[in-house]
Amino acid sequence: MSEPASRPISRFPVPAVETLPDDVRERILAVQEKAGFVPNVFLALAFRPDEFRAFVAYHDALMEKPGGLTKAEREMIVVATSGANQCQYCVVAHGAILRIRAKDPLIADQVAINYRKADITPRQRAMLDFAMQVSRAAETVEEADRAALSAHGFTDDDIWDIGAISAFFAMSNRLANAISLRPNDEFHLMGRVARPPADGR
């Protein structure tokens, strides 16, 4: 379930899944069943079960909810801000999810390196401008910045979501870097090549 011993996934101990509290173990096994592997962030956070629960609950509240932002746009925010924060784990892991949710093998690399040059809409550019401001210089946010989003049709709930996702992953980026969290090898190829049709044509 983990990377080879020569490639530790975290600077801190990674507990065996079978030793974890029932709810933590069940969540990890459910993710493994769905994805085919366990993202290393789950294994690393399992070192601190209470923080695992809080992290996963807030992540899901932000990233799995309905609303004015699509799931792909939520992942764009993560990838753009994580690139700016030089978080290898989050760029690689969420880049894979973005490619899949956007059905675009190019978008994650574009957004991670320089979203201003990416093939995105003006509305998405405004979203990422605000997300980056929150992630890197939240103290400079003013009403004009929120008004710019409103002009693109974002509601107050949407603006909150953009800010909250940016802030949550600013924390996640810093923690991942602090513990030297390694991305799973599986993430690197996910969503990069379109699958051939089922009939082989």
Short mmCIF file of N, CA and C in Angstrom, two decimals, residues 75-81 83-84 98 106-116 118-120 128 132:
data_model
loop_
_atom_site.label_atom_id
_atom_site.label_comp_id
_atom_site.label_asym_id
_atom_site.label_seq_id
_atom_site.Cartn_x
_atom_site.Cartn_y
_atom_site.Cartn_z
N GLU A 75 -10.52 22.07 -8.60
CA GLU A 75 -9.19 21.50 -8.74
C GLU A 75 -8.22 22.49 -9.39
N MET A 76 -8.71 23.34 -10.29
CA MET A 76 -7.86 24.38 -10.87
C MET A 76 -7.28 25.27 -9.78
N ILE A 77 -8.13 25.63 -8.81
CA ILE A 77 -7.67 26.48 -7.71
C ILE A 77 -6.55 25.79 -6.96
N VAL A 78 -6.73 24.50 -6.67
CA VAL A 78 -5.71 23.76 -5.93
C VAL A 78 -4.41 23.71 -6.71
N VAL A 79 -4.49 23.41 -8.00
CA VAL A 79 -3.28 23.24 -8.80
C VAL A 79 -2.54 24.57 -8.97
N ALA A 80 -3.27 25.64 -9.26
CA ALA A 80 -2.62 26.94 -9.46
C ALA A 80 -1.93 27.42 -8.19
N THR A 81 -2.63 27.37 -7.06
CA THR A 81 -2.05 27.87 -5.82
C THR A 81 -0.95 26.94 -5.31
N GLY A 83 1.03 25.20 -7.16
CA GLY A 83 2.21 25.49 -7.97
C GLY A 83 2.96 26.70 -7.44
N ALA A 84 2.21 27.74 -7.11
CA ALA A 84 2.84 28.95 -6.57
C ALA A 84 3.51 28.68 -5.23
N LEU A 98 -7.51 17.04 -11.78
CA LEU A 98 -7.97 18.09 -12.70
C LEU A 98 -8.03 17.58 -14.13
N LEU A 106 -3.98 18.44 -21.00
CA LEU A 106 -3.01 19.54 -21.01
C LEU A 106 -3.21 20.53 -19.87
N ILE A 107 -4.42 20.64 -19.37
CA ILE A 107 -4.79 21.77 -18.52
C ILE A 107 -4.00 21.85 -17.22
N ALA A 108 -3.71 20.72 -16.59
CA ALA A 108 -3.07 20.77 -15.28
C ALA A 108 -1.66 21.35 -15.36
N ASP A 109 -0.90 20.94 -16.37
CA ASP A 109 0.45 21.48 -16.52
C ASP A 109 0.40 22.98 -16.79
N GLN A 110 -0.53 23.39 -17.65
CA GLN A 110 -0.66 24.82 -17.96
C GLN A 110 -0.96 25.63 -16.71
N VAL A 111 -1.93 25.16 -15.93
CA VAL A 111 -2.37 25.89 -14.74
C VAL A 111 -1.28 25.90 -13.67
N ALA A 112 -0.59 24.79 -13.51
CA ALA A 112 0.44 24.71 -12.47
C ALA A 112 1.62 25.62 -12.76
N ILE A 113 1.99 25.73 -14.03
CA ILE A 113 3.18 26.51 -14.38
C ILE A 113 2.86 28.00 -14.47
N ASN A 114 1.80 28.35 -15.19
CA ASN A 114 1.41 29.77 -15.32
C ASN A 114 -0.03 29.82 -15.81
N TYR A 115 -0.96 29.92 -14.86
CA TYR A 115 -2.38 29.88 -15.24
C TYR A 115 -2.76 31.04 -16.15
N ARG A 116 -1.97 32.11 -16.14
CA ARG A 116 -2.29 33.26 -17.00
C ARG A 116 -2.13 32.92 -18.48
N ALA A 118 -2.77 29.74 -19.56
CA ALA A 118 -3.51 28.49 -19.74
C ALA A 118 -4.74 28.70 -20.63
N ASP A 119 -5.21 27.61 -21.18
CA ASP A 119 -6.42 27.64 -22.02
C ASP A 119 -7.65 27.59 -21.12
N ILE A 120 -7.93 28.72 -20.49
CA ILE A 120 -9.08 28.83 -19.60
C ILE A 120 -9.89 30.06 -19.99
N LEU A 128 -8.93 32.41 -10.59
CA LEU A 128 -7.58 32.05 -10.18
C LEU A 128 -6.79 33.27 -9.73
N MET A 132 -5.18 33.08 -6.10
CA MET A 132 -3.75 33.30 -5.88
C MET A 132 -3.53 34.42 -4.87
#
